[in-house]
Amino acid sequence: MVVVFGIIVVALVLFVTEWLPIDVTAILVMVLLMVLGTDGVVNFTEISTGEGTSGFSNSATITVLAMLILSSGISQTGVVQILGRKLSAFAGDDLDKQLLATIGVSGPISGFINNTPVVAILVPVISDIAHKGKTSPSKLLIPLSYASMFGGMLTLIGTSTNILASDVSARLLDRPFSMFEFTQLGLIVLVVGSIYLMTIGHRLLPERVPVDEDYVQEYAIEEYLTDVVVDDDSPLIGSTVDDAIDHVAFDADILQVVRDGEEFIEPIGQKTLRAGDLLRLRADRPTVQQLVDRETLTFAGNPETADELEPEAVPEQTLVEVVIPQGSFLAGKSLESSTFRQRYDATVLAFRSRGETVRSNIDERRIRVGDTLLVQAAPDSIDRLSRNDDFIVAHEPDEPDYRTEKIPHAAAIMAGVVGVVAMPWGTIGATVASVTGVAAFEALSALSLPILVTALAGVVAMVATGVLKPTEIYDAVEWDVIFLLAGIIPLGMALEQTGGADLLGSLVAETGTYLPVLGVLWVFYIATGLITGVISNNASVVLMLPVAVETASQIGANPFAFVLAVTFAASTAFLTPVGYQTNLFVYGPGGYKFSDFVRVGAPLQLLLSVVTTFGIAFFWGL
């Protein structure tokens, strides 16, 4: 038991510090459990090799994998973006309408498409709504993330956490969640949370991104942009842009070359420099001064707005923000080691990381999930970034390439996936048999299928109907999420088998001496919310559910009520930007600070803790 607690502590430290990616941490946990288990070196964790790797074959893991693919199929049709743009026209420049549009799209849709890709799809849509409506994106992007969490609690498939919690509940209580198990309470959470965001929440949000400022001013990079002219006797004459500056000695990039009134941006690496060329540099003032002194260059001023950085001959946008989602090849790497510039003919001018704006030595800094890069690139390079699942470009392309003709197919497939699971086949069969007198209709009761089967069938149907191409299946899966699930599921098993859950349950059950059952339920909600604020929501479910069930049994309460409290708390993590992936998606584009999530999220978390615990007591009993 002590060893299992030690592994949990190690996992928590690694989750919080991000010394390793979360999926790698999960694999490490899996390895430690097996090495210290029944087939390993010693028997401390009581986890065999088969149990240690069982997370890969677990029904929750496979179901999440299938739902990610289905969500990708929906996004390929563009239906979410189309709805967003229609609501954009409705919203105009009225903040209340913009909030209503944001919540009205992300909330309900997140009940039927995994809420993480919903937010990834809508970040550029909502950013455009804000810019066109003369509103700070800071006022809309946190509401976007929070509303998707509300919506995720409408159905079993709204979030991967629900699917995982259902699997754990089936193992511990022999009671998995039905498709609409908690829809009634989810609707209440959606309505109450939406009212809070519409009335109080947005007033607590500062305008971190001022409405009228462009990217240059927003990232405060004026001091890092300088124009210089190549003198007639400069040693740079005849060299290419790639070779002109020693990047080991100087933290500087040539962003543009202006020659005879014509402006050139990426790709310019092989362009040969001539006398009289104007070079636009990204570098701090001391570095520029050294280059001027050594390379015979002449100062020519400083661009102060984004318009000055964008070539007049290029009508499309050349400056965009790019968010790094989980699973991106760039996460955990530096710009230099990833060869980002060479791959995409794009230059990073600055980036935001956990509330800090990085403007110097950016090539050496490690990029983390949720970081937002300010990128300059040619329009075709921006289009390539937009089509790549490794990035979320916070700007919608002017002519998006969606498979709109496949919207009916995708909608029918999702309806089938949900409908077959939700349909009460036993009741239907018995009713038809009694009306027709044909007893064979009672066999319809056997048609009840788990979400795992219908979701996998939906994947096949998506490919068969052309909604998805076969090669897109693998790109649609967030493999880090799959490895995270596979790694932490055995940790929950070890916590149960070694008696760790019993010990923790006994300790928490002591609160029952001083609190009523409803109070203990509320404690579990709050504790899960706090834990989820610093580690993965899926990890918090795996760790907290066995303890919750054990606590309920010791105080004579309904264990299923405690399972639901933990599930709701883990799926609605508002307090920090790192507790839930959708919060990370909006962290950079909204220009938020860590404290913004606490300021808006803490009252919301407290409000919903009361609403949820009373709702659970009312609908399921204690």
XYZ file of C-alpha atoms in Angstrom:
622
model
C 0.000 0.000 0.000
C 2.817 2.405 0.911
C 4.464 1.767 -2.452
C 1.220 2.549 -4.308
C 0.873 5.817 -2.394
C 4.485 6.571 -3.307
C 3.727 5.994 -6.994
C 0.692 8.274 -6.698
C 2.862 11.018 -5.174
C 5.409 10.665 -7.970
C 2.631 10.832 -10.559
C 1.105 13.928 -8.936
C 4.464 15.716 -8.858
C 5.106 14.925 -12.514
C 1.586 15.963 -13.539
C 1.941 19.311 -11.760
C 5.524 20.136 -12.785
C 5.229 18.783 -16.347
C 8.803 17.516 -16.200
C 7.513 14.763 -18.443
C 4.517 14.892 -20.802
C 1.420 13.548 -19.055
C 1.179 10.517 -21.335
C 4.812 9.615 -20.608
C 4.106 10.000 -16.886
C 1.182 7.588 -17.275
C 3.426 5.038 -18.993
C 5.983 5.437 -16.182
C 3.221 4.708 -13.656
C 2.274 1.599 -15.621
C 5.881 0.382 -15.667
C 6.365 0.988 -11.925
C 3.160 -0.880 -11.101
C 4.247 -3.892 -13.158
C 7.881 -3.914 -11.972
C 6.713 -3.778 -8.353
C 3.748 -6.108 -8.971
C 3.127 -9.853 -8.830
C 5.083 -10.605 -12.022
C 7.820 -8.081 -11.305
C 10.765 -7.795 -8.980
C 8.725 -7.824 -5.777
C 5.013 -7.901 -4.883
C 4.177 -4.448 -3.549
C 1.422 -3.252 -5.871
C -0.457 -6.544 -6.484
C -0.662 -5.631 -10.180
C 0.321 -8.328 -12.661
C 1.703 -7.646 -16.119
C -1.677 -8.449 -17.621
C -3.450 -6.047 -15.274
C -0.794 -3.399 -15.824
C -1.413 -3.354 -19.555
C -5.165 -3.866 -19.282
C -5.732 -0.143 -19.758
C -5.030 -0.525 -23.474
C -7.827 -3.074 -23.880
C -10.154 -1.374 -21.431
C -13.557 -0.548 -22.877
C -13.265 3.081 -21.733
C -9.986 3.546 -23.610
C -11.363 2.045 -26.824
C -14.600 4.016 -26.515
C -12.717 7.304 -26.073
C -10.577 6.439 -29.095
C -13.684 5.816 -31.207
C -15.399 8.998 -29.992
C -12.339 11.082 -30.915
C -12.540 9.701 -34.439
C -16.266 10.400 -34.649
C -15.701 13.955 -33.400
C -13.088 14.431 -36.099
C -15.590 13.278 -38.715
C -18.094 15.874 -37.513
C -15.438 18.612 -37.640
C -14.465 17.632 -41.206
C -17.986 18.481 -42.360
C -17.665 22.016 -40.960
C -21.084 21.881 -39.286
C -19.791 23.346 -36.007
C -17.995 26.180 -37.796
C -21.052 26.898 -39.935
C -23.253 27.165 -36.834
C -20.668 29.440 -35.251
C -20.598 31.776 -38.238
C -24.402 31.954 -38.381
C -24.491 32.915 -34.730
C -21.723 35.442 -35.412
C -24.077 37.238 -37.779
C -26.717 37.158 -35.037
C -24.333 38.437 -32.355
C -23.048 41.550 -34.106
C -21.345 43.959 -31.706
C -23.635 43.244 -28.714
C -21.676 41.505 -25.929
C -24.750 39.761 -24.492
C -25.581 38.291 -27.897
C -21.935 37.291 -28.401
C -21.953 35.453 -25.073
C -25.265 33.823 -25.932
C -23.872 32.708 -29.290
C -20.718 31.333 -27.675
C -22.580 29.395 -24.993
C -25.412 28.426 -27.333
C -23.067 26.674 -29.757
C -20.448 25.126 -27.485
C -22.773 23.927 -24.699
C -25.338 21.762 -26.498
C -22.891 20.484 -29.132
C -20.470 19.318 -26.419
C -23.092 16.880 -25.207
C -22.747 14.818 -28.384
C -19.216 15.565 -29.582
C -16.263 15.280 -27.218
C -15.936 18.781 -25.765
C -12.160 19.047 -26.275
C -12.303 19.078 -30.103
C -15.391 21.323 -29.936
C -13.348 24.051 -28.248
C -10.425 23.476 -30.625
C -12.806 24.012 -33.548
C -14.499 27.066 -32.042
C -11.471 29.040 -30.802
C -10.909 30.680 -34.224
C -14.663 31.127 -34.768
C -15.200 32.881 -31.423
C -12.007 34.942 -31.860
C -13.382 36.198 -35.167
C -16.747 36.970 -33.532
C -14.899 39.073 -30.946
C -12.768 40.978 -33.460
C -15.651 41.670 -35.839
C -17.902 42.687 -32.957
C -15.332 45.083 -31.431
C -15.114 42.959 -28.283
C -12.037 41.741 -26.442
C -11.557 37.982 -27.016
C -10.861 37.795 -23.274
C -14.571 38.316 -22.657
C -15.612 35.290 -24.716
C -12.926 32.592 -24.633
C -13.159 31.515 -20.973
C -16.975 31.348 -21.349
C -16.362 29.157 -24.426
C -14.280 26.704 -22.409
C -16.610 26.675 -19.401
C -19.737 26.253 -21.532
C -18.187 23.235 -23.257
C -17.682 21.683 -19.815
C -21.325 22.296 -18.928
C -22.368 20.653 -22.182
C -20.025 17.721 -21.611
C -22.244 16.683 -18.689
C -25.369 16.334 -20.815
C -24.574 12.784 -21.983
C -22.244 9.876 -21.407
C -20.152 10.765 -24.484
C -19.727 14.482 -23.817
C -16.277 14.021 -22.310
C -13.747 11.232 -21.946
C -14.013 11.602 -18.159
C -17.643 10.454 -18.218
C -16.750 7.372 -20.238
C -13.895 6.497 -17.886
C -16.049 7.086 -14.788
C -18.758 4.843 -16.254
C -16.238 2.044 -16.684
C -14.948 2.424 -13.104
C -18.526 2.537 -11.801
C -19.294 -0.688 -13.666
C -16.265 -2.354 -12.086
C -16.912 -1.125 -8.549
C -20.721 -1.109 -8.419
C -21.743 -3.141 -11.455
C -23.599 -0.013 -12.577
C -22.300 1.772 -15.685
C -23.847 5.029 -16.852
C -26.589 4.959 -19.437
C -26.403 7.418 -22.349
C -28.663 9.965 -20.632
C -27.985 8.881 -17.033
C -27.420 12.400 -15.740
C -28.916 14.535 -18.518
C -31.514 16.109 -16.240
C -28.833 17.317 -13.808
C -26.570 18.242 -16.721
C -29.290 20.527 -18.081
C -29.583 22.255 -14.708
C -25.794 22.732 -14.579
C -25.821 24.108 -18.134
C -28.599 26.591 -17.378
C -27.222 27.752 -14.015
C -23.666 28.006 -15.312
C -24.784 29.889 -18.420
C -26.766 32.396 -16.358
C -23.688 32.958 -14.185
C -21.462 33.605 -17.225
C -24.037 35.909 -18.805
C -24.615 37.999 -15.675
C -21.609 37.825 -13.336
C -18.798 35.858 -14.960
C -18.023 38.136 -17.899
C -17.935 41.164 -15.567
C -15.145 39.501 -13.591
C -13.090 39.041 -16.758
C -10.673 41.868 -17.583
C -9.992 42.861 -21.187
C -6.557 41.258 -21.334
C -6.549 41.690 -25.117
C -7.632 45.298 -25.793
C -10.151 45.619 -28.586
C -8.262 48.119 -30.719
C -4.736 46.760 -30.354
C -3.142 44.635 -33.044
C -0.733 41.746 -32.523
C 2.420 43.886 -32.442
C 1.022 46.017 -29.624
C -0.722 43.117 -27.914
C 2.512 41.134 -27.592
C 4.514 44.337 -26.944
C 7.153 43.412 -29.500
C 7.749 46.915 -30.898
C 11.121 46.986 -29.112
C 12.050 43.690 -30.781
C 11.339 44.790 -34.371
C 13.843 46.902 -36.271
C 14.358 47.896 -39.910
C 17.926 48.100 -41.214
C 19.369 48.784 -44.665
C 22.260 46.808 -46.192
C 25.072 49.276 -46.931
C 27.085 49.206 -50.162
C 30.158 47.802 -48.407
C 28.298 45.312 -46.173
C 29.787 41.797 -45.974
C 26.202 40.464 -46.094
C 25.953 41.261 -49.816
C 25.820 38.018 -51.774
C 24.902 35.846 -48.794
C 21.493 34.209 -48.399
C 19.025 35.131 -45.675
C 19.655 31.781 -43.969
C 23.397 32.401 -43.833
C 23.373 36.140 -43.172
C 23.085 35.921 -39.375
C 24.982 33.593 -37.075
C 22.059 32.287 -35.013
C 24.408 30.722 -32.469
C 25.932 34.109 -31.673
C 22.837 36.266 -32.171
C 19.216 35.854 -31.122
C 17.849 37.433 -34.296
C 15.776 36.569 -37.371
C 15.249 38.273 -40.703
C 11.461 38.458 -41.070
C 11.152 40.361 -44.344
C 13.230 41.659 -47.198
C 12.060 44.809 -48.989
C 13.664 45.433 -52.390
C 12.650 48.122 -54.886
C 9.339 48.552 -53.079
C 8.511 44.825 -53.182
C 8.147 42.995 -49.866
C 9.157 39.351 -49.391
C 8.268 37.136 -46.421
C 8.756 33.413 -45.841
C 10.073 31.460 -47.606
C 13.035 33.808 -48.004
C 15.836 31.592 -46.684
C 17.558 31.242 -50.053
C 17.051 34.839 -51.182
C 20.415 36.528 -51.875
C 20.925 39.909 -50.236
C 21.886 42.982 -52.217
C 23.031 46.484 -51.369
C 20.095 48.707 -50.501
C 17.871 45.866 -49.290
C 15.761 46.784 -46.271
C 15.750 43.963 -43.705
C 13.114 43.677 -41.009
C 14.724 42.053 -37.965
C 13.348 40.371 -34.869
C 15.927 41.079 -32.179
C 16.378 43.184 -29.066
C 18.130 46.557 -29.305
C 21.601 45.461 -28.056
C 21.642 42.596 -30.575
C 20.628 44.922 -33.406
C 23.376 47.354 -32.393
C 25.973 44.571 -32.548
C 24.741 43.518 -36.001
C 24.839 47.111 -37.235
C 28.386 47.558 -35.954
C 29.679 44.261 -37.361
C 27.757 43.860 -40.610
C 27.705 47.461 -41.901
C 23.986 48.081 -41.674
C 22.064 51.335 -41.211
C 19.070 51.840 -38.917
C 15.845 52.610 -40.782
C 13.191 52.763 -38.016
C 10.840 50.418 -36.199
C 7.523 48.935 -37.351
C 4.922 49.675 -34.677
C 1.780 47.990 -35.978
C 0.803 44.687 -37.545
C -0.136 46.521 -40.765
C 3.483 47.549 -41.212
C 4.548 43.907 -40.915
C 2.094 42.610 -43.501
C 3.097 43.139 -47.138
C 0.721 45.396 -49.081
C 0.878 43.067 -52.086
C -0.532 40.177 -50.009
C -4.271 40.650 -49.380
C -4.610 37.787 -46.887
C -3.499 37.829 -43.270
C 0.163 36.973 -42.649
C 0.190 37.336 -38.840
C -1.750 34.754 -36.810
C -1.849 33.221 -33.361
C -1.250 29.468 -33.199
C -2.235 27.425 -30.129
C -0.357 24.210 -29.296
C -2.852 21.435 -28.413
C -2.116 18.203 -26.602
C -0.528 15.712 -28.970
C 1.230 18.340 -31.084
C 4.688 17.314 -32.261
C 5.897 20.723 -31.049
C 4.885 20.157 -27.406
C 7.949 19.522 -25.278
C 10.363 20.693 -27.980
C 12.062 23.983 -28.698
C 11.471 25.839 -31.957
C 15.060 25.171 -32.915
C 14.962 21.410 -32.306
C 11.597 21.039 -34.038
C 12.694 22.799 -37.269
C 9.306 24.549 -37.192
C 10.479 27.396 -39.412
C 11.821 25.087 -42.095
C 8.777 22.821 -42.074
C 6.195 25.549 -42.430
C 8.127 28.524 -43.848
C 6.949 30.441 -40.784
C 8.655 32.657 -38.230
C 7.647 32.901 -34.565
C 7.833 36.517 -33.378
C 6.856 35.843 -29.754
C 4.762 33.428 -27.726
C 2.711 33.222 -24.550
C 3.419 30.443 -22.078
C 1.430 30.064 -18.840
C 0.674 33.794 -18.745
C 4.226 34.916 -19.620
C 5.005 36.601 -22.941
C 8.337 35.382 -24.320
C 10.062 37.727 -26.776
C 13.750 36.823 -26.563
C 15.673 33.549 -26.850
C 12.480 32.024 -28.187
C 14.264 29.356 -30.237
C 15.660 27.689 -27.112
C 12.548 27.823 -24.904
C 10.567 24.591 -24.546
C 7.054 24.816 -25.992
C 4.267 23.479 -23.765
C 0.683 22.440 -24.388
C -1.500 25.547 -24.371
C 1.267 27.920 -25.476
C 0.222 30.446 -28.118
C 2.688 31.428 -30.828
C 2.547 34.700 -32.754
C 3.506 33.514 -36.236
C 4.294 35.365 -39.444
C 3.978 33.337 -42.625
C 2.715 33.512 -46.170
C -1.021 32.780 -46.622
C -0.399 29.305 -48.044
C 1.743 28.411 -45.027
C -1.016 29.612 -42.703
C -3.465 27.401 -44.593
C -1.140 24.432 -44.056
C -0.976 25.202 -40.338
C -4.786 25.446 -40.218
C -5.187 22.013 -41.784
C -2.685 20.400 -39.425
C -4.061 18.872 -36.221
C -0.789 19.780 -34.486
C -1.969 23.403 -34.307
C -5.050 25.483 -33.615
C -4.865 28.647 -35.714
C -6.905 31.332 -33.949
C -8.152 32.729 -37.244
C -10.595 31.119 -39.633
C -9.412 30.740 -43.236
C -11.371 32.835 -45.727
C -12.260 29.802 -47.832
C -12.378 26.802 -45.479
C -12.258 23.385 -47.100
C -15.120 21.479 -45.442
C -17.061 18.426 -46.621
C -20.414 20.113 -46.207
C -22.095 17.622 -48.523
C -21.380 14.952 -45.879
C -23.230 16.736 -43.062
C -26.382 14.545 -43.427
C -24.263 11.377 -43.336
C -22.327 12.482 -40.247
C -25.495 13.584 -38.449
C -27.231 10.275 -39.220
C -24.234 8.276 -38.008
C -24.009 10.173 -34.704
C -27.773 9.812 -34.240
C -27.382 6.073 -34.760
C -24.457 5.819 -32.326
C -26.432 7.601 -29.627
C -29.884 6.286 -30.489
C -29.076 2.578 -30.495
C -27.548 2.877 -27.018
C -30.306 5.079 -25.605
C -33.276 3.208 -27.070
C -35.160 1.055 -24.488
C -35.195 -2.040 -26.707
C -36.560 -4.324 -23.990
C -39.620 -2.130 -23.437
C -40.142 -1.706 -27.178
C -39.891 -5.450 -27.755
C -42.339 -6.280 -24.988
C -44.797 -3.628 -26.186
C -44.679 -4.759 -29.823
C -45.008 -8.406 -28.767
C -48.100 -7.659 -26.661
C -49.738 -5.634 -29.454
C -48.984 -8.031 -32.303
C -49.141 -11.236 -30.310
C -45.788 -12.278 -31.820
C -43.549 -13.362 -28.962
C -40.494 -13.223 -31.223
C -40.481 -9.436 -30.913
C -39.352 -9.830 -27.307
C -35.974 -10.741 -28.763
C -35.497 -7.012 -29.422
C -34.321 -6.762 -25.821
C -31.112 -8.451 -26.931
C -30.447 -5.566 -29.335
C -29.247 -3.333 -26.491
C -25.613 -2.546 -27.313
C -22.914 -0.771 -25.274
C -21.536 2.549 -26.486
C -18.225 0.812 -27.289
C -19.863 -1.260 -30.022
C -21.971 1.519 -31.525
C -19.060 3.973 -31.493
C -16.790 1.546 -33.349
C -19.611 0.834 -35.804
C -19.923 4.596 -36.268
C -16.235 4.839 -37.157
C -16.706 2.212 -39.861
C -19.756 4.063 -41.163
C -17.853 7.383 -41.249
C -15.221 5.857 -43.513
C -17.706 3.898 -45.636
C -19.756 7.032 -46.379
C -16.720 9.200 -47.113
C -17.110 11.493 -44.108
C -13.582 10.463 -43.137
C -10.748 9.151 -45.258
C -9.090 5.977 -43.950
C -5.770 7.746 -43.326
C -7.509 10.431 -41.264
C -8.556 7.910 -38.629
C -5.087 7.771 -37.118
C -4.600 11.540 -37.200
C -7.937 12.020 -35.410
C -6.863 10.090 -32.314
C -5.232 12.081 -29.522
C -2.760 9.373 -28.673
C -1.514 11.135 -25.557
C -5.052 10.852 -24.111
C -5.175 7.148 -24.979
C -1.807 6.479 -23.325
C -2.876 8.544 -20.317
C -5.990 6.411 -19.863
C -4.070 3.187 -20.412
C -1.490 4.207 -17.800
C -3.717 5.462 -15.004
C -6.442 2.802 -15.118
C -4.090 0.217 -13.501
C -3.238 2.804 -10.829
C -6.878 2.837 -9.731
C -6.870 -0.956 -9.651
C -3.751 -0.963 -7.468
C -5.342 1.542 -5.098
C -8.291 -0.841 -4.659
C -6.356 -4.121 -4.450
C -3.767 -2.947 -1.898
C -6.374 -1.523 0.469
C -5.348 2.066 -0.198
C -8.896 3.027 -1.138
C -10.198 1.432 2.084
C -7.716 3.427 4.172
C -8.511 6.740 2.496
C -12.222 5.961 2.628
C -12.014 5.329 6.363
C -10.250 8.645 6.893
C -12.803 10.592 4.869
C -15.653 8.675 6.500
C -14.624 10.284 9.795
C -16.110 13.519 8.475
C -19.455 11.732 8.668
C -19.186 12.095 12.449
C -19.482 15.849 12.083
C -21.297 16.254 8.774
C -24.518 14.862 7.317
C -24.267 12.610 4.254
C -24.969 15.589 1.990
C -22.024 17.413 3.590
C -19.666 14.480 2.966
C -20.882 14.375 -0.649
C -20.108 18.100 -0.971
C -16.617 17.501 0.487
C -15.937 14.937 -2.231
C -17.100 17.343 -4.931
C -14.837 20.124 -3.655
C -11.852 17.809 -3.107
C -12.144 16.363 -6.618
C -12.406 19.848 -8.104
C -9.259 20.981 -6.294
C -7.288 17.889 -7.319
C -8.432 18.204 -10.926
C -7.157 21.779 -10.901
C -3.567 20.534 -10.754
C -3.656 17.121 -12.464
C -5.525 15.516 -15.334
C -9.294 15.209 -14.910
C -9.069 11.563 -15.959
C -6.408 10.894 -13.343
C -8.486 12.513 -10.606
C -11.475 10.288 -11.482
C -9.387 7.127 -11.300
C -7.927 8.128 -7.937
C -11.071 9.508 -6.309
C -13.795 7.067 -7.383
C -12.564 4.031 -5.384
C -12.192 6.250 -2.317
C -15.656 7.748 -2.832
C -17.298 4.324 -3.115
C -15.511 3.059 -0.014
C -16.445 6.169 1.964
C -20.111 5.814 0.969
C -20.206 2.189 2.054
C -18.674 3.025 5.440
C -21.183 5.787 6.231
C -24.131 3.827 4.823
C -24.754 6.189 1.905
C -25.645 5.593 -1.732
C -22.268 4.912 -3.446
C -23.645 5.790 -6.879
C -24.392 9.323 -5.635
C -20.728 9.676 -4.669
C -19.621 8.359 -8.056
C -21.712 11.049 -9.745
C -20.326 13.800 -7.477
C -16.754 12.873 -8.387
C -17.635 12.618 -12.077
C -19.317 16.034 -12.212
C -16.506 17.698 -10.245
C -13.779 16.225 -12.454
C -15.573 17.205 -15.656
C -16.166 20.800 -14.565
C -12.716 22.038 -13.490
C -12.851 25.831 -13.599
C -10.183 26.915 -11.116
C -6.981 26.699 -13.150
C -5.934 26.791 -16.808
C -4.057 23.486 -16.476
C -6.809 21.368 -14.919
C -8.753 20.883 -18.121
C -7.483 20.872 -21.689
C -10.135 23.254 -23.009
C -8.868 25.884 -20.550
C -5.390 25.534 -22.026
C -6.793 26.088 -25.525
C -8.124 29.532 -24.589
C -5.318 30.544 -22.187
C -3.061 32.139 -24.803
C -5.568 33.585 -27.326
C -7.424 35.267 -24.459
C -4.214 36.746 -23.060
C -5.282 35.459 -19.650
C -3.351 35.287 -16.426
C -3.609 32.347 -14.030
C -5.573 34.520 -11.604
C -8.314 35.137 -14.194
C -9.409 31.502 -14.007
C -9.487 31.654 -10.203
C -11.401 34.959 -10.211
C -14.141 33.651 -12.519
C -13.920 29.944 -11.761
C -13.937 29.909 -7.954
C -17.439 31.436 -7.523
C -18.707 29.219 -10.347
C -17.170 26.100 -8.793
C -18.736 26.945 -5.429
C -22.125 27.666 -7.009
C -22.171 24.424 -8.977
C -20.944 22.409 -5.989
C -24.177 23.334 -4.213
C -26.377 22.866 -7.296
C -24.808 19.504 -8.157
C -24.826 17.951 -4.690
C -28.443 18.959 -4.066
C -29.342 17.745 -7.567
C -27.729 14.360 -6.953
C -29.579 14.041 -3.644
C -32.872 14.913 -5.334
C -32.569 12.674 -8.411
C -30.668 9.661 -7.028
C -31.034 9.895 -3.253
C -28.410 9.572 -0.547
